[in-house]
Amino acid sequence: MSHPLAFMRLPYAVLTMLDSRMYHYWMQPVHYLVRTAHMISMAGFFGIDLVLDAALFRHGGRQALAAVSRLIVPWIHALFAVAMVTGVALFFYDPVRIGSRSYLTPKLLLIAMAMGLVAFSHRRVYVAALGGQPAGTTQARLVAAASLALWTGVIVMSCLNSEGVPKVFLR
């Protein structure tokens, strides 16, 4: 166990069962394109979510948030869909290597929690605020703070998964 979340790793038997060499060889020529699409869509989604959640903290600006929402909501949905589809495609490219990383399961749990938060608060907070009702309520602020914390956690877990622990060479 290399860190406190290592117990959450997916079982190796499940990962080997999900591995498909045919899919791996099919995806190999476009792997970096899919990876690039994943990173760009994830960054775009996180950026728009950051702006939307920051707007929910404000007391004023109801009309501005409602007007801007017509522009950003379709983008946030499209970018989220692209990030999820490409993320699943990248996982199945090499499930043993990707699934063996220590921070994958916490990342998936944070994604599930963030999606649950949106499902729970969609009508009460987001639809109301984007429709022009007061955005800076206590409930909207709590939802925005939780959303920012969860999606930031997803980004942090992704960063921790990207490389191994740096090796320090001492003389």
Protein backbone atom coordinates (compact mmCIF):
# COMPACT_ATOMS: atom_id res chain seq x y z
CA MET A 1 0.00 0.00 0.00
CA SER A 2 1.69 3.13 -1.21
CA HIS A 3 -0.90 5.67 -0.02
CA PRO A 4 -4.10 5.87 2.04
CA LEU A 5 -6.45 5.29 -0.92
CA ALA A 6 -4.67 2.21 -2.29
CA PHE A 7 -7.28 -0.12 -0.75
CA MET A 8 -9.79 1.24 -3.29
CA ARG A 9 -8.04 -0.24 -6.31
CA LEU A 10 -10.16 -2.24 -8.72
CA PRO A 11 -9.56 -6.02 -8.49
CA TYR A 12 -6.98 -7.27 -10.96
CA ALA A 13 -9.23 -10.14 -12.09
CA VAL A 14 -11.93 -7.66 -13.15
CA LEU A 15 -9.41 -5.54 -15.03
CA THR A 16 -8.00 -8.51 -16.97
CA MET A 17 -11.53 -9.60 -17.83
CA LEU A 18 -12.19 -6.15 -19.34
CA ASP A 19 -9.00 -6.17 -21.40
CA SER A 20 -9.47 -6.62 -25.15
CA ARG A 21 -6.42 -6.76 -27.40
CA MET A 22 -8.64 -6.29 -30.46
CA TYR A 23 -9.95 -2.98 -29.13
CA HIS A 24 -6.41 -1.98 -28.12
CA TYR A 25 -5.08 -2.55 -31.66
CA TRP A 26 -8.09 -0.86 -33.22
CA MET A 27 -7.68 2.24 -31.04
CA GLN A 28 -3.89 2.43 -31.14
CA PRO A 29 -3.66 4.68 -34.24
CA VAL A 30 -6.11 7.22 -32.80
CA HIS A 31 -5.20 6.90 -29.12
CA TYR A 32 -3.52 10.29 -28.88
CA LEU A 33 -6.35 12.01 -30.73
CA VAL A 34 -8.85 10.53 -28.27
CA ARG A 35 -6.60 11.50 -25.38
CA THR A 36 -6.30 15.05 -26.70
CA ALA A 37 -10.08 15.29 -27.15
CA HIS A 38 -10.51 14.03 -23.59
CA MET A 39 -8.14 16.58 -22.10
CA ILE A 40 -9.57 19.51 -24.06
CA SER A 41 -13.19 18.59 -23.32
CA MET A 42 -12.42 17.99 -19.65
CA ALA A 43 -10.64 21.34 -19.37
CA GLY A 44 -13.50 23.11 -21.14
CA PHE A 45 -16.09 21.44 -18.95
CA PHE A 46 -14.20 22.29 -15.77
CA GLY A 47 -13.71 25.89 -16.87
CA ILE A 48 -17.37 26.42 -17.70
CA ASP A 49 -18.44 24.70 -14.47
CA LEU A 50 -16.08 26.99 -12.57
CA VAL A 51 -17.66 30.07 -14.16
CA LEU A 52 -21.19 28.78 -13.58
CA ASP A 53 -20.54 27.89 -9.95
CA ALA A 54 -18.77 31.20 -9.33
CA ALA A 55 -21.84 32.97 -10.72
CA LEU A 56 -24.04 31.08 -8.24
CA PHE A 57 -22.09 32.70 -5.39
CA ARG A 58 -23.08 36.21 -6.47
CA HIS A 59 -26.11 37.98 -5.06
CA GLY A 60 -26.82 40.13 -8.13
CA GLY A 61 -26.58 39.57 -11.84
CA ARG A 62 -29.68 37.42 -12.31
CA GLN A 63 -30.32 38.56 -15.85
CA ALA A 64 -26.66 38.25 -16.82
CA LEU A 65 -26.53 34.66 -15.52
CA ALA A 66 -29.76 33.80 -17.31
CA ALA A 67 -28.48 35.28 -20.58
CA VAL A 68 -25.06 33.67 -20.37
CA SER A 69 -26.60 30.34 -19.43
CA ARG A 70 -28.21 30.10 -22.86
CA LEU A 71 -24.71 30.13 -24.31
CA ILE A 72 -22.84 27.95 -21.83
CA VAL A 73 -25.31 25.24 -20.84
CA PRO A 74 -25.28 23.49 -24.24
CA TRP A 75 -21.47 23.63 -24.19
CA ILE A 76 -21.17 22.24 -20.68
CA HIS A 77 -23.45 19.33 -21.60
CA ALA A 78 -21.61 18.62 -24.86
CA LEU A 79 -18.15 18.87 -23.27
CA PHE A 80 -19.21 16.62 -20.39
CA ALA A 81 -20.50 14.01 -22.84
CA VAL A 82 -17.27 14.12 -24.87
CA ALA A 83 -15.16 13.88 -21.71
CA MET A 84 -17.12 10.87 -20.46
CA VAL A 85 -17.13 9.01 -23.81
CA THR A 86 -13.43 9.60 -24.42
CA GLY A 87 -12.62 8.75 -20.80
CA VAL A 88 -14.35 5.38 -21.10
CA ALA A 89 -12.64 4.80 -24.46
CA LEU A 90 -9.26 5.53 -22.89
CA PHE A 91 -9.97 3.24 -19.95
CA PHE A 92 -10.79 0.31 -22.23
CA TYR A 93 -7.66 1.00 -24.29
CA ASP A 94 -5.63 -0.55 -21.48
CA PRO A 95 -7.85 -1.34 -18.47
CA VAL A 96 -5.17 -3.27 -16.60
CA ARG A 97 -2.69 -0.39 -16.63
CA ILE A 98 -5.28 2.38 -16.14
CA GLY A 99 -7.34 0.46 -13.58
CA SER A 100 -4.27 -0.47 -11.54
CA ARG A 101 -3.51 3.16 -10.82
CA SER A 102 -4.21 4.05 -7.25
CA TYR A 103 -6.30 7.15 -7.74
CA LEU A 104 -8.72 5.85 -10.41
CA THR A 105 -11.37 4.57 -8.00
CA PRO A 106 -11.42 7.77 -5.89
CA LYS A 107 -11.70 9.73 -9.14
CA LEU A 108 -14.67 7.62 -10.26
CA LEU A 109 -16.30 8.03 -6.85
CA LEU A 110 -15.88 11.81 -7.02
CA ILE A 111 -17.40 11.85 -10.52
CA ALA A 112 -20.35 9.81 -9.28
CA MET A 113 -20.80 12.12 -6.29
CA ALA A 114 -20.66 15.22 -8.52
CA MET A 115 -23.24 13.73 -10.87
CA GLY A 116 -25.41 12.84 -7.88
CA LEU A 117 -25.13 16.41 -6.61
CA VAL A 118 -26.28 17.75 -9.97
CA ALA A 119 -29.16 15.26 -10.10
CA PHE A 120 -30.21 16.24 -6.59
CA SER A 121 -29.96 20.00 -7.05
CA HIS A 122 -30.72 20.46 -10.76
CA ARG A 123 -34.27 21.81 -10.43
CA ARG A 124 -33.90 23.54 -7.09
CA VAL A 125 -30.69 25.41 -7.78
CA TYR A 126 -29.45 25.33 -11.37
CA VAL A 127 -32.73 25.64 -13.29
CA ALA A 128 -33.97 28.30 -10.88
CA ALA A 129 -30.77 30.35 -11.10
CA LEU A 130 -30.46 30.01 -14.85
CA GLY A 131 -34.11 31.01 -15.21
CA GLY A 132 -33.43 34.38 -13.60
CA GLN A 133 -34.31 33.69 -9.97
CA PRO A 134 -31.92 34.76 -7.19
CA ALA A 135 -28.61 32.94 -7.51
CA GLY A 136 -26.80 33.93 -4.31
CA THR A 137 -28.98 31.95 -1.89
CA THR A 138 -27.41 29.81 0.79
CA GLN A 139 -28.53 26.62 -0.95
CA ALA A 140 -27.06 27.77 -4.28
CA ARG A 141 -23.78 28.66 -2.59
CA LEU A 142 -23.56 25.30 -0.86
CA VAL A 143 -24.26 23.45 -4.10
CA ALA A 144 -21.73 25.58 -5.99
CA ALA A 145 -19.07 25.03 -3.32
CA ALA A 146 -19.69 21.27 -3.27
CA SER A 147 -19.61 21.13 -7.07
CA LEU A 148 -16.32 23.03 -7.19
CA ALA A 149 -14.82 20.82 -4.49
CA LEU A 150 -15.90 17.58 -6.19
CA TRP A 151 -14.76 18.54 -9.70
CA THR A 152 -11.49 19.93 -8.33
CA GLY A 153 -11.01 16.59 -6.60
CA VAL A 154 -11.56 14.82 -9.93
CA ILE A 155 -8.87 16.99 -11.52
CA VAL A 156 -6.47 16.36 -8.62
CA MET A 157 -7.02 12.60 -8.80
CA SER A 158 -6.40 12.73 -12.56
CA CYS A 159 -3.15 14.59 -12.00
CA LEU A 160 -2.05 12.10 -9.35
CA ASN A 161 -2.80 9.25 -11.77
CA SER A 162 -0.86 10.71 -14.66
CA GLU A 163 2.63 9.89 -13.39
CA GLY A 164 4.30 7.82 -10.77
CA VAL A 165 5.85 9.22 -7.66
CA PRO A 166 9.03 11.13 -8.57
CA LYS A 167 12.24 9.32 -7.71
CA VAL A 168 14.77 11.26 -5.69
CA PHE A 169 18.35 10.38 -6.42
CA LEU A 170 20.63 11.16 -3.52
CA ARG A 171 24.41 11.05 -3.68
